[in-house]
mmCIF file of N, CA and C in Angstrom:
data_model
loop_
_atom_site.group_PDB
_atom_site.id
_atom_site.type_symbol
_atom_site.label_atom_id
_atom_site.label_comp_id
_atom_site.label_asym_id
_atom_site.label_seq_id
_atom_site.Cartn_x
_atom_site.Cartn_y
_atom_site.Cartn_z
ATOM 1 N N GLN A 1 -40.197 -21.299 -107.573
ATOM 2 C CA GLN A 1 -39.719 -21.357 -106.207
ATOM 3 C C GLN A 1 -40.906 -21.175 -105.258
ATOM 4 N N VAL A 2 -40.952 -22.027 -104.235
ATOM 5 C CA VAL A 2 -42.022 -21.981 -103.247
ATOM 6 C C VAL A 2 -41.416 -21.707 -101.874
ATOM 7 N N GLN A 3 -42.067 -20.854 -101.115
ATOM 8 C CA GLN A 3 -41.628 -20.565 -99.748
ATOM 9 C C GLN A 3 -42.775 -20.722 -98.774
ATOM 10 N N LEU A 4 -42.460 -21.267 -97.590
ATOM 11 C CA LEU A 4 -43.406 -21.295 -96.488
ATOM 12 C C LEU A 4 -42.812 -20.445 -95.373
ATOM 13 N N VAL A 5 -43.565 -19.478 -94.905
ATOM 14 C CA VAL A 5 -43.074 -18.574 -93.868
ATOM 15 C C VAL A 5 -44.000 -18.644 -92.661
ATOM 16 N N GLU A 6 -43.416 -19.052 -91.527
ATOM 17 C CA GLU A 6 -44.189 -19.188 -90.295
ATOM 18 C C GLU A 6 -44.091 -17.925 -89.454
ATOM 19 N N SER A 7 -45.080 -17.716 -88.615
ATOM 20 C CA SER A 7 -45.055 -16.609 -87.661
ATOM 21 C C SER A 7 -45.943 -16.970 -86.477
ATOM 22 N N GLY A 8 -45.759 -16.242 -85.373
ATOM 23 C CA GLY A 8 -46.652 -16.401 -84.230
ATOM 24 C C GLY A 8 -46.069 -17.117 -83.031
ATOM 25 N N GLY A 9 -44.837 -17.611 -83.147
ATOM 26 C CA GLY A 9 -44.230 -18.273 -81.999
ATOM 27 C C GLY A 9 -43.845 -17.276 -80.921
ATOM 28 N N GLY A 10 -43.395 -17.808 -79.783
ATOM 29 C CA GLY A 10 -42.979 -16.937 -78.699
ATOM 30 C C GLY A 10 -42.983 -17.643 -77.368
ATOM 31 N N LEU A 11 -42.897 -16.828 -76.319
ATOM 32 C CA LEU A 11 -42.879 -17.323 -74.951
ATOM 33 C C LEU A 11 -44.259 -17.114 -74.334
ATOM 34 N N VAL A 12 -44.792 -18.159 -73.705
ATOM 35 C CA VAL A 12 -46.114 -18.073 -73.087
ATOM 36 C C VAL A 12 -46.097 -18.872 -71.801
ATOM 37 N N GLN A 13 -46.903 -18.462 -70.849
ATOM 38 C CA GLN A 13 -47.003 -19.189 -69.577
ATOM 39 C C GLN A 13 -47.873 -20.428 -69.739
ATOM 40 N N PRO A 14 -47.659 -21.427 -68.898
ATOM 41 C CA PRO A 14 -48.541 -22.609 -68.929
ATOM 42 C C PRO A 14 -50.005 -22.193 -68.804
ATOM 43 N N GLY A 15 -50.840 -22.840 -69.608
ATOM 44 C CA GLY A 15 -52.252 -22.488 -69.650
ATOM 45 C C GLY A 15 -52.595 -21.411 -70.656
ATOM 46 N N GLY A 16 -51.579 -20.789 -71.220
ATOM 47 C CA GLY A 16 -51.804 -19.716 -72.189
ATOM 48 C C GLY A 16 -52.062 -20.230 -73.590
ATOM 49 N N SER A 17 -52.189 -19.286 -74.519
ATOM 50 C CA SER A 17 -52.521 -19.609 -75.913
ATOM 51 C C SER A 17 -51.580 -18.895 -76.867
ATOM 52 N N LEU A 18 -51.384 -19.509 -78.004
ATOM 53 C CA LEU A 18 -50.664 -18.906 -79.126
ATOM 54 C C LEU A 18 -51.336 -19.350 -80.414
ATOM 55 N N ARG A 19 -51.195 -18.521 -81.440
ATOM 56 C CA ARG A 19 -51.690 -18.889 -82.761
ATOM 57 C C ARG A 19 -50.556 -18.784 -83.759
ATOM 58 N N LEU A 20 -50.218 -19.904 -84.389
ATOM 59 C CA LEU A 20 -49.190 -19.935 -85.414
ATOM 60 C C LEU A 20 -49.840 -19.787 -86.790
ATOM 61 N N SER A 21 -49.122 -19.105 -87.670
ATOM 62 C CA SER A 21 -49.559 -18.959 -89.056
ATOM 63 C C SER A 21 -48.432 -19.395 -89.982
ATOM 64 N N CYS A 22 -48.804 -19.888 -91.143
ATOM 65 C CA CYS A 22 -47.814 -20.274 -92.149
ATOM 66 C C CYS A 22 -48.392 -19.975 -93.519
ATOM 67 N N ALA A 23 -47.731 -19.067 -94.231
ATOM 68 C CA ALA A 23 -48.202 -18.660 -95.550
ATOM 69 C C ALA A 23 -47.291 -19.211 -96.632
ATOM 70 N N ALA A 24 -47.890 -19.817 -97.638
ATOM 71 C CA ALA A 24 -47.148 -20.320 -98.789
ATOM 72 C C ALA A 24 -47.182 -19.289 -99.905
ATOM 73 N N SER A 25 -46.043 -19.121 -100.562
ATOM 74 C CA SER A 25 -45.975 -18.161 -101.665
ATOM 75 C C SER A 25 -45.056 -18.694 -102.749
ATOM 76 N N GLY A 26 -45.153 -18.083 -103.922
ATOM 77 C CA GLY A 26 -44.307 -18.486 -105.028
ATOM 78 C C GLY A 26 -45.130 -19.031 -106.174
ATOM 79 N N SER A 27 -44.489 -19.875 -106.955
ATOM 80 C CA SER A 27 -45.124 -20.436 -108.145
ATOM 81 C C SER A 27 -45.949 -21.656 -107.741
ATOM 82 N N ILE A 28 -47.213 -21.411 -107.376
ATOM 83 C CA ILE A 28 -48.072 -22.459 -106.834
ATOM 84 C C ILE A 28 -49.239 -22.711 -107.764
ATOM 85 N N PHE A 29 -49.398 -23.985 -108.172
ATOM 86 C CA PHE A 29 -50.582 -24.346 -108.935
ATOM 87 C C PHE A 29 -51.659 -24.875 -108.008
ATOM 88 N N GLY A 30 -51.275 -25.740 -107.060
ATOM 89 C CA GLY A 30 -52.238 -26.306 -106.123
ATOM 90 C C GLY A 30 -51.588 -26.700 -104.819
ATOM 91 N N ILE A 31 -52.342 -26.545 -103.725
ATOM 92 C CA ILE A 31 -51.874 -26.957 -102.400
ATOM 93 C C ILE A 31 -52.806 -28.041 -101.888
ATOM 94 N N TYR A 32 -52.261 -29.118 -101.450
ATOM 95 C CA TYR A 32 -53.044 -30.242 -100.950
ATOM 96 C C TYR A 32 -52.978 -30.244 -99.435
ATOM 97 N N ALA A 33 -52.507 -31.314 -98.828
ATOM 98 C CA ALA A 33 -52.455 -31.337 -97.365
ATOM 99 C C ALA A 33 -51.475 -30.295 -96.838
ATOM 100 N N MET A 34 -51.820 -29.727 -95.690
ATOM 101 C CA MET A 34 -50.928 -28.805 -94.963
ATOM 102 C C MET A 34 -50.869 -29.283 -93.522
ATOM 103 N N GLY A 35 -49.821 -28.898 -92.829
ATOM 104 C CA GLY A 35 -49.732 -29.398 -91.470
ATOM 105 C C GLY A 35 -48.652 -28.746 -90.642
ATOM 106 N N TRP A 36 -48.567 -29.233 -89.420
ATOM 107 C CA TRP A 36 -47.567 -28.769 -88.463
ATOM 108 C C TRP A 36 -46.905 -29.972 -87.797
ATOM 109 N N ASP A 37 -45.588 -29.897 -87.711
ATOM 110 C CA ASP A 37 -44.796 -30.838 -86.923
ATOM 111 C C ASP A 37 -44.058 -30.018 -85.863
ATOM 112 N N ARG A 38 -43.458 -30.699 -84.916
ATOM 113 C CA ARG A 38 -42.635 -30.004 -83.930
ATOM 114 C C ARG A 38 -41.466 -30.883 -83.521
ATOM 115 N N GLN A 39 -40.417 -30.208 -83.057
ATOM 116 C CA GLN A 39 -39.240 -30.927 -82.580
ATOM 117 C C GLN A 39 -38.740 -30.263 -81.305
ATOM 118 N N ALA A 40 -38.768 -31.026 -80.229
ATOM 119 C CA ALA A 40 -38.258 -30.553 -78.949
ATOM 120 C C ALA A 40 -36.780 -30.899 -78.844
ATOM 121 N N PRO A 41 -36.021 -30.191 -78.012
ATOM 122 C CA PRO A 41 -34.597 -30.488 -77.863
ATOM 123 C C PRO A 41 -34.359 -31.945 -77.482
ATOM 124 N N GLY A 42 -33.480 -32.598 -78.212
ATOM 125 C CA GLY A 42 -33.131 -33.974 -77.906
ATOM 126 C C GLY A 42 -34.162 -35.004 -78.318
ATOM 127 N N LYS A 43 -35.214 -34.571 -79.011
ATOM 128 C CA LYS A 43 -36.271 -35.508 -79.419
ATOM 129 C C LYS A 43 -36.448 -35.490 -80.928
ATOM 130 N N GLN A 44 -37.091 -36.526 -81.420
ATOM 131 C CA GLN A 44 -37.374 -36.596 -82.860
ATOM 132 C C GLN A 44 -38.533 -35.676 -83.217
ATOM 133 N N ARG A 45 -38.524 -35.260 -84.489
ATOM 134 C CA ARG A 45 -39.641 -34.455 -84.978
ATOM 135 C C ARG A 45 -40.902 -35.313 -84.963
ATOM 136 N N GLU A 46 -42.021 -34.713 -84.558
ATOM 137 C CA GLU A 46 -43.274 -35.456 -84.484
ATOM 138 C C GLU A 46 -44.412 -34.656 -85.111
ATOM 139 N N LEU A 47 -45.374 -35.401 -85.629
ATOM 140 C CA LEU A 47 -46.573 -34.783 -86.207
ATOM 141 C C LEU A 47 -47.392 -34.136 -85.101
ATOM 142 N N VAL A 48 -47.877 -32.941 -85.353
ATOM 143 C CA VAL A 48 -48.815 -32.277 -84.449
ATOM 144 C C VAL A 48 -50.224 -32.335 -85.034
ATOM 145 N N ALA A 49 -50.374 -31.892 -86.266
ATOM 146 C CA ALA A 49 -51.697 -31.866 -86.891
ATOM 147 C C ALA A 49 -51.551 -31.758 -88.408
ATOM 148 N N ARG A 50 -52.546 -32.291 -89.115
ATOM 149 C CA ARG A 50 -52.602 -32.214 -90.575
ATOM 150 C C ARG A 50 -54.021 -31.845 -90.971
ATOM 151 N N ILE A 51 -54.146 -31.182 -92.110
ATOM 152 C CA ILE A 51 -55.460 -30.838 -92.624
ATOM 153 C C ILE A 51 -55.450 -30.990 -94.136
ATOM 154 N N THR A 52 -56.477 -31.642 -94.661
ATOM 155 C CA THR A 52 -56.563 -31.845 -96.107
ATOM 156 C C THR A 52 -57.074 -30.576 -96.786
ATOM 157 N N SER A 53 -57.025 -30.567 -98.102
ATOM 158 C CA SER A 53 -57.533 -29.416 -98.842
ATOM 159 C C SER A 53 -59.029 -29.238 -98.617
ATOM 160 N N GLY A 54 -59.714 -30.322 -98.255
ATOM 161 C CA GLY A 54 -61.150 -30.249 -97.983
ATOM 162 C C GLY A 54 -61.496 -29.912 -96.550
ATOM 163 N N GLY A 55 -60.453 -29.780 -95.697
ATOM 164 C CA GLY A 55 -60.691 -29.359 -94.318
ATOM 165 C C GLY A 55 -60.747 -30.473 -93.291
ATOM 166 N N ARG A 56 -60.459 -31.697 -93.712
ATOM 167 C CA ARG A 56 -60.452 -32.798 -92.735
ATOM 168 C C ARG A 56 -59.132 -32.772 -91.975
ATOM 169 N N ALA A 57 -59.235 -32.815 -90.633
ATOM 170 C CA ALA A 57 -58.053 -32.661 -89.785
ATOM 171 C C ALA A 57 -57.793 -33.903 -88.950
ATOM 172 N N ASN A 58 -56.518 -34.120 -88.646
ATOM 173 C CA ASN A 58 -56.168 -35.147 -87.667
ATOM 174 C C ASN A 58 -55.055 -34.596 -86.782
ATOM 175 N N TYR A 59 -55.010 -35.117 -85.556
ATOM 176 C CA TYR A 59 -54.136 -34.563 -84.519
ATOM 177 C C TYR A 59 -53.364 -35.660 -83.805
ATOM 178 N N ALA A 60 -52.216 -35.289 -83.269
ATOM 179 C CA ALA A 60 -51.509 -36.160 -82.335
ATOM 180 C C ALA A 60 -52.348 -36.264 -81.065
ATOM 181 N N ASP A 61 -52.302 -37.419 -80.430
ATOM 182 C CA ASP A 61 -53.086 -37.617 -79.216
ATOM 183 C C ASP A 61 -52.738 -36.588 -78.146
ATOM 184 N N SER A 62 -51.479 -36.181 -78.105
ATOM 185 C CA SER A 62 -51.007 -35.279 -77.056
ATOM 186 C C SER A 62 -51.602 -33.874 -77.159
ATOM 187 N N VAL A 63 -52.174 -33.524 -78.318
ATOM 188 C CA VAL A 63 -52.698 -32.162 -78.483
ATOM 189 C C VAL A 63 -54.197 -32.130 -78.732
ATOM 190 N N LYS A 64 -54.814 -33.295 -78.857
ATOM 191 C CA LYS A 64 -56.256 -33.338 -79.112
ATOM 192 C C LYS A 64 -57.014 -32.606 -78.021
ATOM 193 N N GLY A 65 -57.974 -31.791 -78.443
ATOM 194 C CA GLY A 65 -58.773 -31.028 -77.495
ATOM 195 C C GLY A 65 -58.154 -29.710 -77.074
ATOM 196 N N ARG A 66 -56.878 -29.507 -77.405
ATOM 197 C CA ARG A 66 -56.199 -28.258 -77.042
ATOM 198 C C ARG A 66 -55.777 -27.447 -78.273
ATOM 199 N N PHE A 67 -55.398 -28.124 -79.345
ATOM 200 C CA PHE A 67 -54.932 -27.475 -80.568
ATOM 201 C C PHE A 67 -55.989 -27.629 -81.664
ATOM 202 N N THR A 68 -56.080 -26.607 -82.510
ATOM 203 C CA THR A 68 -56.969 -26.642 -83.659
ATOM 204 C C THR A 68 -56.224 -26.164 -84.901
ATOM 205 N N ILE A 69 -56.234 -27.000 -85.931
ATOM 206 C CA ILE A 69 -55.625 -26.618 -87.201
ATOM 207 C C ILE A 69 -56.718 -26.142 -88.147
ATOM 208 N N SER A 70 -56.416 -25.111 -88.914
ATOM 209 C CA SER A 70 -57.365 -24.605 -89.903
ATOM 210 C C SER A 70 -56.576 -24.036 -91.078
ATOM 211 N N ARG A 71 -57.273 -23.733 -92.160
ATOM 212 C CA ARG A 71 -56.579 -23.178 -93.320
ATOM 213 C C ARG A 71 -57.495 -22.221 -94.050
ATOM 214 N N ASP A 72 -56.859 -21.281 -94.735
ATOM 215 C CA ASP A 72 -57.561 -20.339 -95.610
ATOM 216 C C ASP A 72 -56.999 -20.568 -97.005
ATOM 217 N N ASN A 73 -57.727 -21.291 -97.816
ATOM 218 C CA ASN A 73 -57.222 -21.656 -99.140
ATOM 219 C C ASN A 73 -57.018 -20.426 -100.035
ATOM 220 N N ALA A 74 -57.808 -19.399 -99.846
ATOM 221 C CA ALA A 74 -57.659 -18.190 -100.655
ATOM 222 C C ALA A 74 -56.346 -17.474 -100.359
ATOM 223 N N LYS A 75 -55.844 -17.664 -99.134
ATOM 224 C CA LYS A 75 -54.599 -17.005 -98.721
ATOM 225 C C LYS A 75 -53.418 -17.974 -98.695
ATOM 226 N N ASN A 76 -53.635 -19.237 -99.085
ATOM 227 C CA ASN A 76 -52.568 -20.246 -99.050
ATOM 228 C C ASN A 76 -51.921 -20.313 -97.672
ATOM 229 N N THR A 77 -52.746 -20.256 -96.643
ATOM 230 C CA THR A 77 -52.248 -20.151 -95.275
ATOM 231 C C THR A 77 -52.871 -21.229 -94.392
ATOM 232 N N VAL A 78 -52.030 -21.779 -93.511
ATOM 233 C CA VAL A 78 -52.492 -22.735 -92.511
ATOM 234 C C VAL A 78 -52.219 -22.144 -91.131
ATOM 235 N N TYR A 79 -53.113 -22.427 -90.201
ATOM 236 C CA TYR A 79 -53.016 -21.889 -88.853
ATOM 237 C C TYR A 79 -52.993 -23.028 -87.835
ATOM 238 N N LEU A 80 -52.425 -22.752 -86.673
ATOM 239 C CA LEU A 80 -52.485 -23.681 -85.558
ATOM 240 C C LEU A 80 -52.818 -22.873 -84.305
ATOM 241 N N GLN A 81 -54.044 -23.019 -83.829
ATOM 242 C CA GLN A 81 -54.457 -22.380 -82.585
ATOM 243 C C GLN A 81 -54.118 -23.322 -81.442
ATOM 244 N N MET A 82 -53.290 -22.845 -80.525
ATOM 245 C CA MET A 82 -52.830 -23.680 -79.425
ATOM 246 C C MET A 82 -53.334 -23.093 -78.115
ATOM 247 N N ASN A 83 -54.183 -23.843 -77.432
ATOM 248 C CA ASN A 83 -54.744 -23.413 -76.152
ATOM 249 C C ASN A 83 -54.270 -24.326 -75.028
ATOM 250 N N ASN A 84 -54.383 -23.839 -73.809
ATOM 251 C CA ASN A 84 -53.987 -24.613 -72.628
ATOM 252 C C ASN A 84 -52.592 -25.216 -72.819
ATOM 253 N N LEU A 85 -51.662 -24.375 -73.191
ATOM 254 C CA LEU A 85 -50.308 -24.843 -73.477
ATOM 255 C C LEU A 85 -49.626 -25.378 -72.228
ATOM 256 N N LYS A 86 -48.803 -26.387 -72.433
ATOM 257 C CA LYS A 86 -48.076 -27.049 -71.354
ATOM 258 C C LYS A 86 -46.575 -26.946 -71.612
ATOM 259 N N PRO A 87 -45.759 -27.047 -70.573
ATOM 260 C CA PRO A 87 -44.310 -26.991 -70.798
ATOM 261 C C PRO A 87 -43.825 -28.020 -71.816
ATOM 262 N N GLU A 88 -44.469 -29.171 -71.865
ATOM 263 C CA GLU A 88 -44.048 -30.205 -72.815
ATOM 264 C C GLU A 88 -44.394 -29.862 -74.266
ATOM 265 N N ASP A 89 -45.112 -28.780 -74.486
ATOM 266 C CA ASP A 89 -45.363 -28.305 -75.849
ATOM 267 C C ASP A 89 -44.191 -27.462 -76.377
ATOM 268 N N THR A 90 -43.233 -27.176 -75.523
ATOM 269 C CA THR A 90 -42.071 -26.389 -75.944
ATOM 270 C C THR A 90 -41.308 -27.118 -77.042
ATOM 271 N N ALA A 91 -41.126 -26.435 -78.169
ATOM 272 C CA ALA A 91 -40.478 -27.052 -79.332
ATOM 273 C C ALA A 91 -40.355 -26.009 -80.430
ATOM 274 N N VAL A 92 -39.619 -26.375 -81.461
ATOM 275 C CA VAL A 92 -39.661 -25.617 -82.710
ATOM 276 C C VAL A 92 -40.774 -26.230 -83.561
ATOM 277 N N TYR A 93 -41.673 -25.387 -84.019
ATOM 278 C CA TYR A 93 -42.820 -25.835 -84.805
ATOM 279 C C TYR A 93 -42.566 -25.532 -86.284
ATOM 280 N N TYR A 94 -42.764 -26.555 -87.111
ATOM 281 C CA TYR A 94 -42.528 -26.439 -88.544
ATOM 282 C C TYR A 94 -43.833 -26.676 -89.297
ATOM 283 N N CYS A 95 -44.113 -25.818 -90.261
ATOM 284 C CA CYS A 95 -45.271 -26.093 -91.103
ATOM 285 C C CYS A 95 -44.813 -26.804 -92.368
ATOM 286 N N SER A 96 -45.748 -27.523 -92.964
ATOM 287 C CA SER A 96 -45.465 -28.223 -94.214
ATOM 288 C C SER A 96 -46.667 -28.096 -95.133
ATOM 289 N N ALA A 97 -46.411 -28.278 -96.407
ATOM 290 C CA ALA A 97 -47.493 -28.239 -97.389
ATOM 291 C C ALA A 97 -47.103 -29.069 -98.592
ATOM 292 N N ASP A 98 -48.050 -29.830 -99.101
ATOM 293 C CA ASP A 98 -47.858 -30.599 -100.333
ATOM 294 C C ASP A 98 -48.336 -29.728 -101.491
ATOM 295 N N ILE A 99 -47.390 -29.333 -102.339
ATOM 296 C CA ILE A 99 -47.662 -28.324 -103.365
ATOM 297 C C ILE A 99 -47.196 -28.816 -104.715
ATOM 298 N N ASN A 100 -48.027 -28.605 -105.727
ATOM 299 C CA ASN A 100 -47.479 -28.774 -107.069
ATOM 300 C C ASN A 100 -47.451 -27.433 -107.789
ATOM 301 N N THR A 101 -46.392 -27.261 -108.530
ATOM 302 C CA THR A 101 -46.163 -25.989 -109.220
ATOM 303 C C THR A 101 -46.569 -26.051 -110.681
ATOM 304 N N VAL A 102 -46.847 -27.265 -111.145
ATOM 305 C CA VAL A 102 -47.254 -27.465 -112.534
ATOM 306 C C VAL A 102 -48.439 -28.410 -112.527
ATOM 307 N N ARG A 103 -49.445 -28.074 -113.307
ATOM 308 C CA ARG A 103 -50.656 -28.902 -113.361
ATOM 309 C C ARG A 103 -50.319 -30.318 -113.786
ATOM 310 N N GLY A 104 -50.883 -31.289 -113.045
ATOM 311 C CA GLY A 104 -50.717 -32.681 -113.432
ATOM 312 C C GLY A 104 -49.496 -33.369 -112.864
ATOM 313 N N THR A 105 -48.685 -32.643 -112.110
ATOM 314 C CA THR A 105 -47.486 -33.259 -111.514
ATOM 315 C C THR A 105 -47.775 -33.726 -110.101
ATOM 316 N N ILE A 106 -46.900 -34.605 -109.611
ATOM 317 C CA ILE A 106 -47.049 -35.093 -108.245
ATOM 318 C C ILE A 106 -46.623 -33.988 -107.280
ATOM 319 N N PRO A 107 -47.426 -33.717 -106.236
ATOM 320 C CA PRO A 107 -47.046 -32.657 -105.293
ATOM 321 C C PRO A 107 -45.734 -32.958 -104.584
ATOM 322 N N THR A 108 -45.016 -31.900 -104.269
ATOM 323 C CA THR A 108 -43.787 -31.967 -103.495
ATOM 324 C C THR A 108 -44.060 -31.418 -102.100
ATOM 325 N N GLU A 109 -43.433 -32.032 -101.094
ATOM 326 C CA GLU A 109 -43.608 -31.539 -99.724
ATOM 327 C C GLU A 109 -42.594 -30.430 -99.444
ATOM 328 N N TYR A 110 -43.094 -29.282 -99.024
ATOM 329 C CA TYR A 110 -42.253 -28.145 -98.664
ATOM 330 C C TYR A 110 -42.372 -27.891 -97.162
ATOM 331 N N TRP A 111 -41.289 -27.336 -96.602
ATOM 332 C CA TRP A 111 -41.240 -27.062 -95.172
ATOM 333 C C TRP A 111 -40.870 -25.609 -94.913
ATOM 334 N N GLY A 112 -41.409 -25.066 -93.828
ATOM 335 C CA GLY A 112 -40.987 -23.755 -93.366
ATOM 336 C C GLY A 112 -39.715 -23.849 -92.559
ATOM 337 N N GLN A 113 -39.232 -22.678 -92.116
ATOM 338 C CA GLN A 113 -37.961 -22.619 -91.414
ATOM 339 C C GLN A 113 -38.101 -22.915 -89.926
ATOM 340 N N GLY A 114 -39.312 -22.918 -89.433
ATOM 341 C CA GLY A 114 -39.559 -23.221 -88.023
ATOM 342 C C GLY A 114 -39.751 -21.970 -87.184
ATOM 343 N N THR A 115 -40.569 -22.093 -86.157
ATOM 344 C CA THR A 115 -40.773 -21.001 -85.217
ATOM 345 C C THR A 115 -40.774 -21.585 -83.792
ATOM 346 N N GLN A 116 -40.083 -20.900 -82.905
ATOM 347 C CA GLN A 116 -39.902 -21.408 -81.544
ATOM 348 C C GLN A 116 -41.130 -21.102 -80.693
ATOM 349 N N VAL A 117 -41.607 -22.127 -79.999
ATOM 350 C CA VAL A 117 -42.661 -21.960 -79.000
ATOM 351 C C VAL A 117 -42.091 -22.423 -77.663
ATOM 352 N N THR A 118 -42.113 -21.549 -76.675
ATOM 353 C CA THR A 118 -41.605 -21.871 -75.351
ATOM 354 C C THR A 118 -42.714 -21.648 -74.331
ATOM 355 N N VAL A 119 -43.007 -22.696 -73.571
ATOM 356 C CA VAL A 119 -44.043 -22.612 -72.541
ATOM 357 C C VAL A 119 -43.357 -22.726 -71.184
ATOM 358 N N SER A 120 -43.349 -21.626 -70.460
ATOM 359 C CA SER A 120 -42.622 -21.595 -69.204
ATOM 360 C C SER A 120 -43.155 -20.487 -68.308
ATOM 361 N N SER A 121 -43.107 -20.726 -67.012
ATOM 362 C CA SER A 121 -43.505 -19.689 -66.067
ATOM 363 C C SER A 121 -42.288 -18.881 -65.614
#
């Protein structure tokens, strides 16, 4: 069994910062790509950022220059540093990770339960 647990969401004023964390635990053999998506009310879920096991990152255009994704492979944890937050960043943020639990198998994508980020004055 694999679990992803997010933390760090909350209420912040426009221009403020938050740091999200997501830790993977359970029967893990290897973790490949990790990432963050978000879903705002009434909108489809969208990619925010992804990072490979080697540290290569890609971002949605809407967050480039403001958000930074990073990971600590020793802790099976991915982070999302969010700076200069805007009201349009308000959403539930979900982390994901491609994990295999047995050597040589195809990784499965796992998701966290989501954490609310609200940007409002």
